[in-house]
mmCIF file of C-alpha atoms in Angstrom:
data_model
loop_
_atom_site.group_PDB
_atom_site.id
_atom_site.type_symbol
_atom_site.label_atom_id
_atom_site.label_comp_id
_atom_site.label_asym_id
_atom_site.label_seq_id
_atom_site.Cartn_x
_atom_site.Cartn_y
_atom_site.Cartn_z
ATOM 1 C CA MET A 13 2.401 -26.448 5.197
ATOM 2 C CA ARG A 14 -0.707 -24.519 5.531
ATOM 3 C CA LYS A 15 -1.967 -24.822 9.361
ATOM 4 C CA ILE A 16 -5.563 -25.749 9.873
ATOM 5 C CA GLY A 17 -7.541 -22.779 10.336
ATOM 6 C CA GLN A 18 -4.505 -20.426 9.456
ATOM 7 C CA TRP A 19 -5.544 -16.649 8.137
ATOM 8 C CA GLY A 20 -2.981 -14.117 7.287
ATOM 9 C CA VAL A 21 -2.529 -10.194 6.960
ATOM 10 C CA ILE A 22 -1.738 -8.215 3.710
ATOM 11 C CA PHE A 23 -0.905 -4.565 4.137
ATOM 12 C CA ASP A 24 -0.717 -2.119 2.222
ATOM 13 C CA TRP A 25 2.670 -0.050 2.173
ATOM 14 C CA ASP A 26 2.463 3.515 1.563
ATOM 15 C CA GLY A 27 0.044 5.077 4.329
ATOM 16 C CA VAL A 28 -0.365 1.816 6.818
ATOM 17 C CA LEU A 29 3.002 0.863 7.369
ATOM 18 C CA VAL A 30 4.977 4.260 6.733
ATOM 19 C CA ASP A 31 4.481 7.910 6.520
ATOM 20 C CA SER A 32 5.306 8.342 3.256
ATOM 21 C CA GLY A 33 2.848 10.753 1.892
ATOM 22 C CA PRO A 34 4.286 14.055 2.783
ATOM 23 C CA LEU A 35 7.538 12.678 0.487
ATOM 24 C CA HIS A 36 5.201 11.601 -2.517
ATOM 25 C CA ARG A 37 3.638 15.015 -2.418
ATOM 26 C CA LYS A 38 6.975 16.605 -2.492
ATOM 27 C CA ALA A 39 8.348 14.404 -5.575
ATOM 28 C CA TRP A 40 4.960 15.004 -7.406
ATOM 29 C CA GLU A 41 5.492 18.470 -6.850
ATOM 30 C CA ARG A 42 8.795 18.469 -7.977
ATOM 31 C CA LEU A 43 7.962 16.736 -11.135
ATOM 32 C CA ALA A 44 5.256 18.808 -11.927
ATOM 33 C CA ALA A 45 7.712 21.965 -11.782
ATOM 34 C CA GLU A 46 9.893 20.292 -13.915
ATOM 35 C CA LEU A 47 7.478 19.899 -16.590
ATOM 36 C CA GLY A 48 5.849 23.426 -16.041
ATOM 37 C CA LYS A 49 2.634 21.251 -15.039
ATOM 38 C CA PRO A 50 0.027 22.465 -12.780
ATOM 39 C CA LEU A 51 -0.473 19.842 -9.735
ATOM 40 C CA GLU A 52 -4.169 20.888 -8.642
ATOM 41 C CA ARG A 53 -5.387 20.399 -5.434
ATOM 42 C CA GLY A 54 -6.655 17.186 -4.548
ATOM 43 C CA GLN A 55 -5.084 15.271 -7.111
ATOM 44 C CA PHE A 56 -2.810 14.111 -4.685
ATOM 45 C CA GLU A 57 -5.134 12.688 -2.531
ATOM 46 C CA GLU A 58 -6.767 10.863 -5.296
ATOM 47 C CA SER A 59 -3.923 9.533 -6.651
ATOM 48 C CA PHE A 60 -3.188 7.393 -3.704
ATOM 49 C CA GLY A 61 -3.097 3.711 -4.059
ATOM 50 C CA ARG A 62 -2.983 3.874 -7.937
ATOM 51 C CA LYS A 63 -0.102 3.053 -9.890
ATOM 52 C CA ASN A 64 2.005 5.628 -11.490
ATOM 53 C CA GLN A 65 0.767 5.009 -15.367
ATOM 54 C CA TRP A 66 -3.002 5.703 -14.246
ATOM 55 C CA ILE A 67 -1.863 8.688 -12.771
ATOM 56 C CA ILE A 68 0.297 10.190 -15.283
ATOM 57 C CA GLY A 69 -2.246 9.050 -18.024
ATOM 58 C CA HIS A 70 -5.377 9.412 -17.078
ATOM 59 C CA LEU A 71 -5.562 11.611 -13.614
ATOM 60 C CA LEU A 72 -2.825 14.228 -14.172
ATOM 61 C CA ARG A 73 -2.864 14.027 -18.226
ATOM 62 C CA TRP A 74 0.841 14.938 -18.683
ATOM 63 C CA ALA A 75 1.245 12.205 -21.303
ATOM 64 C CA ASP A 76 -0.045 10.174 -23.977
ATOM 65 C CA SER A 77 2.371 7.948 -25.157
ATOM 66 C CA PRO A 78 3.270 4.654 -22.903
ATOM 67 C CA GLU A 79 6.825 5.642 -23.382
ATOM 68 C CA GLU A 80 6.525 9.124 -21.986
ATOM 69 C CA VAL A 81 4.370 8.002 -19.238
ATOM 70 C CA GLU A 82 7.129 5.349 -18.210
ATOM 71 C CA ALA A 83 9.654 7.690 -18.450
ATOM 72 C CA LEU A 84 7.852 9.929 -16.092
ATOM 73 C CA SER A 85 7.050 7.491 -13.617
ATOM 74 C CA ARG A 86 10.447 6.553 -13.158
ATOM 75 C CA ARG A 87 11.665 10.073 -13.028
ATOM 76 C CA LYS A 88 9.074 10.595 -10.170
ATOM 77 C CA GLU A 89 10.362 7.848 -8.092
ATOM 78 C CA GLU A 90 14.023 8.942 -8.694
ATOM 79 C CA LEU A 91 12.525 12.160 -7.038
ATOM 80 C CA TYR A 92 10.943 10.188 -4.222
ATOM 81 C CA ARG A 93 14.284 8.037 -3.366
ATOM 82 C CA GLU A 94 16.197 11.299 -3.454
ATOM 83 C CA LEU A 95 13.820 12.350 -0.498
ATOM 84 C CA VAL A 96 13.993 9.299 1.146
ATOM 85 C CA PHE A 97 17.863 9.024 1.061
ATOM 86 C CA ARG A 98 17.800 13.066 2.371
ATOM 87 C CA ASP A 99 15.050 13.158 4.857
ATOM 88 C CA GLY A 100 14.138 9.529 5.907
ATOM 89 C CA VAL A 101 11.215 7.737 6.279
ATOM 90 C CA ARG A 102 9.240 6.701 9.587
ATOM 91 C CA LEU A 103 6.710 4.306 10.708
ATOM 92 C CA LEU A 104 3.181 5.000 11.406
ATOM 93 C CA PRO A 105 2.329 5.037 14.948
ATOM 94 C CA GLY A 106 1.577 1.080 16.257
ATOM 95 C CA VAL A 107 2.625 -0.508 13.451
ATOM 96 C CA LEU A 108 6.044 -2.400 14.707
ATOM 97 C CA SER A 109 4.099 -3.535 17.625
ATOM 98 C CA PHE A 110 1.114 -4.647 15.458
ATOM 99 C CA VAL A 111 3.463 -6.468 12.922
ATOM 100 C CA GLU A 112 5.688 -8.194 15.822
ATOM 101 C CA GLU A 113 2.477 -9.371 17.565
ATOM 102 C CA LEU A 114 1.490 -10.877 14.225
ATOM 103 C CA ALA A 115 5.066 -12.605 14.266
ATOM 104 C CA VAL A 116 5.160 -13.953 17.576
ATOM 105 C CA ARG A 117 1.610 -15.702 16.883
ATOM 106 C CA SER A 118 3.119 -16.963 13.469
ATOM 107 C CA ILE A 119 0.388 -15.184 11.345
ATOM 108 C CA PRO A 120 1.695 -14.855 7.772
ATOM 109 C CA ARG A 121 2.203 -11.431 6.437
ATOM 110 C CA ALA A 122 2.628 -10.070 3.032
ATOM 111 C CA ILE A 123 2.763 -6.462 2.016
ATOM 112 C CA ALA A 124 0.551 -5.381 -1.863
ATOM 113 C CA THR A 125 1.558 -2.234 -3.135
ATOM 114 C CA SER A 126 1.535 -0.063 -5.955
ATOM 115 C CA THR A 127 4.870 1.319 -5.446
ATOM 116 C CA PRO A 128 7.858 0.176 -7.328
ATOM 117 C CA ARG A 129 9.901 -2.526 -5.987
ATOM 118 C CA GLU A 130 12.890 -0.549 -5.412
ATOM 119 C CA ASN A 131 11.027 2.034 -3.031
ATOM 120 C CA LEU A 132 9.601 -0.798 -0.869
ATOM 121 C CA VAL A 133 13.206 -2.693 -0.687
ATOM 122 C CA LEU A 134 14.786 0.728 0.475
ATOM 123 C CA GLY A 135 12.260 1.287 2.940
ATOM 124 C CA LEU A 136 12.121 -2.044 4.395
ATOM 125 C CA LYS A 137 15.907 -2.059 4.853
ATOM 126 C CA SER A 138 16.115 1.537 6.238
ATOM 127 C CA LEU A 139 13.337 0.561 8.689
ATOM 128 C CA GLY A 140 14.936 -2.886 9.795
ATOM 129 C CA LEU A 141 11.218 -4.775 8.566
ATOM 130 C CA CYS A 142 12.902 -6.898 6.313
ATOM 131 C CA ARG A 143 12.572 -9.891 9.024
ATOM 132 C CA TYR A 144 8.830 -9.075 9.144
ATOM 133 C CA PHE A 145 7.615 -9.290 5.432
ATOM 134 C CA SER A 146 9.154 -12.076 3.044
ATOM 135 C CA CYS A 147 6.518 -11.951 0.731
ATOM 136 C CA ALA A 148 5.542 -8.812 -1.456
ATOM 137 C CA VAL A 149 3.772 -7.601 -4.290
ATOM 138 C CA THR A 150 4.690 -4.467 -6.151
ATOM 139 C CA ALA A 151 3.250 -2.391 -8.991
ATOM 140 C CA GLU A 152 6.078 -4.423 -11.520
ATOM 141 C CA ASP A 153 4.017 -7.738 -10.348
ATOM 142 C CA VAL A 154 0.622 -6.937 -11.678
ATOM 143 C CA SER A 155 -0.403 -5.796 -15.108
ATOM 144 C CA MET A 156 -3.855 -4.125 -13.501
ATOM 145 C CA GLY A 157 -3.371 -1.696 -10.590
ATOM 146 C CA LYS A 158 -5.787 -1.335 -7.626
ATOM 147 C CA PRO A 159 -8.787 -1.270 -7.685
ATOM 148 C CA ASP A 160 -8.295 -4.443 -9.861
ATOM 149 C CA PRO A 161 -7.898 -7.739 -7.470
ATOM 150 C CA GLU A 162 -4.709 -8.784 -9.074
ATOM 151 C CA ILE A 163 -2.518 -7.526 -6.434
ATOM 152 C CA PHE A 164 -4.005 -8.965 -3.411
ATOM 153 C CA LEU A 165 -5.008 -12.736 -5.130
ATOM 154 C CA ARG A 166 -1.014 -12.565 -5.910
ATOM 155 C CA ALA A 167 -0.139 -11.884 -2.423
ATOM 156 C CA ALA A 168 -2.261 -14.433 -0.627
ATOM 157 C CA LYS A 169 -1.118 -16.899 -3.229
ATOM 158 C CA GLN A 170 2.626 -15.864 -1.752
ATOM 159 C CA ILE A 171 1.516 -16.580 1.603
ATOM 160 C CA ASP A 172 -0.162 -19.860 0.688
ATOM 161 C CA LEU A 173 -3.795 -18.484 1.586
ATOM 162 C CA PRO A 174 -7.078 -18.519 0.009
ATOM 163 C CA ALA A 175 -8.668 -14.878 -0.268
ATOM 164 C CA GLY A 176 -11.377 -15.343 2.184
ATOM 165 C CA ARG A 177 -8.867 -16.250 4.909
ATOM 166 C CA CYS A 178 -7.291 -13.192 4.167
ATOM 167 C CA VAL A 179 -7.401 -9.706 5.951
ATOM 168 C CA VAL A 180 -5.796 -6.644 4.070
ATOM 169 C CA ILE A 181 -4.899 -3.264 5.736
ATOM 170 C CA GLU A 182 -5.775 -0.332 3.371
ATOM 171 C CA ASP A 183 -5.979 3.319 3.520
ATOM 172 C CA ALA A 184 -7.199 3.896 0.254
ATOM 173 C CA PRO A 185 -10.767 3.870 -1.310
ATOM 174 C CA ALA A 186 -8.977 2.059 -4.587
ATOM 175 C CA GLY A 187 -7.445 -0.505 -2.253
ATOM 176 C CA VAL A 188 -10.454 -1.052 -0.162
ATOM 177 C CA GLU A 189 -12.092 -1.641 -3.356
ATOM 178 C CA GLY A 190 -9.234 -4.067 -4.570
ATOM 179 C CA ALA A 191 -9.531 -6.122 -1.451
ATOM 180 C CA ARG A 192 -13.361 -6.412 -1.530
ATOM 181 C CA ARG A 193 -13.382 -7.795 -5.195
ATOM 182 C CA ALA A 194 -10.735 -10.119 -4.362
ATOM 183 C CA GLY A 195 -13.187 -11.629 -1.505
ATOM 184 C CA MET A 196 -11.123 -10.584 1.383
ATOM 185 C CA ARG A 197 -12.093 -8.566 4.608
ATOM 186 C CA VAL A 198 -10.822 -5.126 4.683
ATOM 187 C CA VAL A 199 -9.378 -2.908 7.692
ATOM 188 C CA ALA A 200 -8.949 0.679 6.671
ATOM 189 C CA VAL A 201 -7.162 2.864 8.428
ATOM 190 C CA THR A 202 -7.645 6.792 8.002
ATOM 191 C CA THR A 203 -4.247 8.302 7.869
ATOM 192 C CA THR A 204 -4.822 9.344 4.340
ATOM 193 C CA HIS A 205 -9.023 9.767 3.620
ATOM 194 C CA PRO A 206 -11.603 10.490 6.119
ATOM 195 C CA GLU A 207 -13.507 7.568 7.096
ATOM 196 C CA GLU A 208 -16.592 8.402 5.124
ATOM 197 C CA LYS A 209 -14.482 7.492 2.042
ATOM 198 C CA LEU A 210 -13.415 4.361 3.813
ATOM 199 C CA ARG A 211 -16.860 2.766 4.385
ATOM 200 C CA ASN A 212 -16.968 -0.108 2.453
ATOM 201 C CA ALA A 213 -14.192 -1.752 4.870
ATOM 202 C CA ASP A 214 -15.675 -4.379 7.442
ATOM 203 C CA LYS A 215 -13.737 -1.966 9.963
ATOM 204 C CA VAL A 216 -12.734 1.816 9.804
ATOM 205 C CA ILE A 217 -9.773 2.658 12.447
ATOM 206 C CA PRO A 218 -7.210 5.422 12.899
ATOM 207 C CA SER A 219 -4.428 2.959 13.176
ATOM 208 C CA PRO A 220 -2.982 -0.325 13.407
ATOM 209 C CA ALA A 221 -2.542 0.310 17.201
ATOM 210 C CA CYS A 222 -6.304 0.037 17.577
ATOM 211 C CA LEU A 223 -6.847 -2.799 16.253
ATOM 212 C CA PRO A 224 -6.373 -6.303 18.167
ATOM 213 C CA VAL A 225 -5.384 -9.089 16.764
ATOM 214 C CA GLU A 226 -7.913 -11.380 18.789
ATOM 215 C CA GLU A 227 -10.554 -9.517 16.974
ATOM 216 C CA LEU A 228 -9.192 -10.680 13.751
ATOM 217 C CA GLU A 229 -8.751 -13.837 14.637
ATOM 218 C CA ALA A 230 -12.332 -13.911 15.868
ATOM 219 C CA TRP A 231 -13.625 -12.964 12.242
ATOM 220 C CA PHE A 232 -11.830 -16.404 11.069
ATOM 221 C CA GLY A 233 -12.590 -18.367 14.168
#
């Protein structure tokens, strides 16, 4: 049962909880090499927060048919997981202490990510984070990717909170826009994009370590 005054936090995964950007970049570069396709400077950064289907079909224009787009998406994620198994993935600084404090205070937590569920589960298990997140919405769970608000609204429903009682932590403009469209507060971290591209957020910080939980509580007080 929801407590009176309860509020919750919805996290993106890549670039917010984990430093997976370099691994995703390598996976896209390897896929481009396999296909003999160009991967122009800046395209990787533009892809952050987006579903693979949009990246492959609209940003990179590597395929036209839904079947081919889906096949390339699966291959890219296979390459990513190979890199995770080989090199591992690490938490971003300050993340663990922030998440632990939320857990101690019994503040509901969810993940809303454009990454496939298999990637997320692999990361959660390898980093020992499963106990902190019982709710997650991934790429397979939504029909529209960010900046559509669907993924955030589904996450809020999973933690039994209205949109207006949720704060989203994001690292990409598409995610910030989606959270705004969902009617949620947004904190942006500058792990992937510079501050000027994240100014639509309520607050922009270098990492969750710079975000006192008391400040979030005051937003919903």
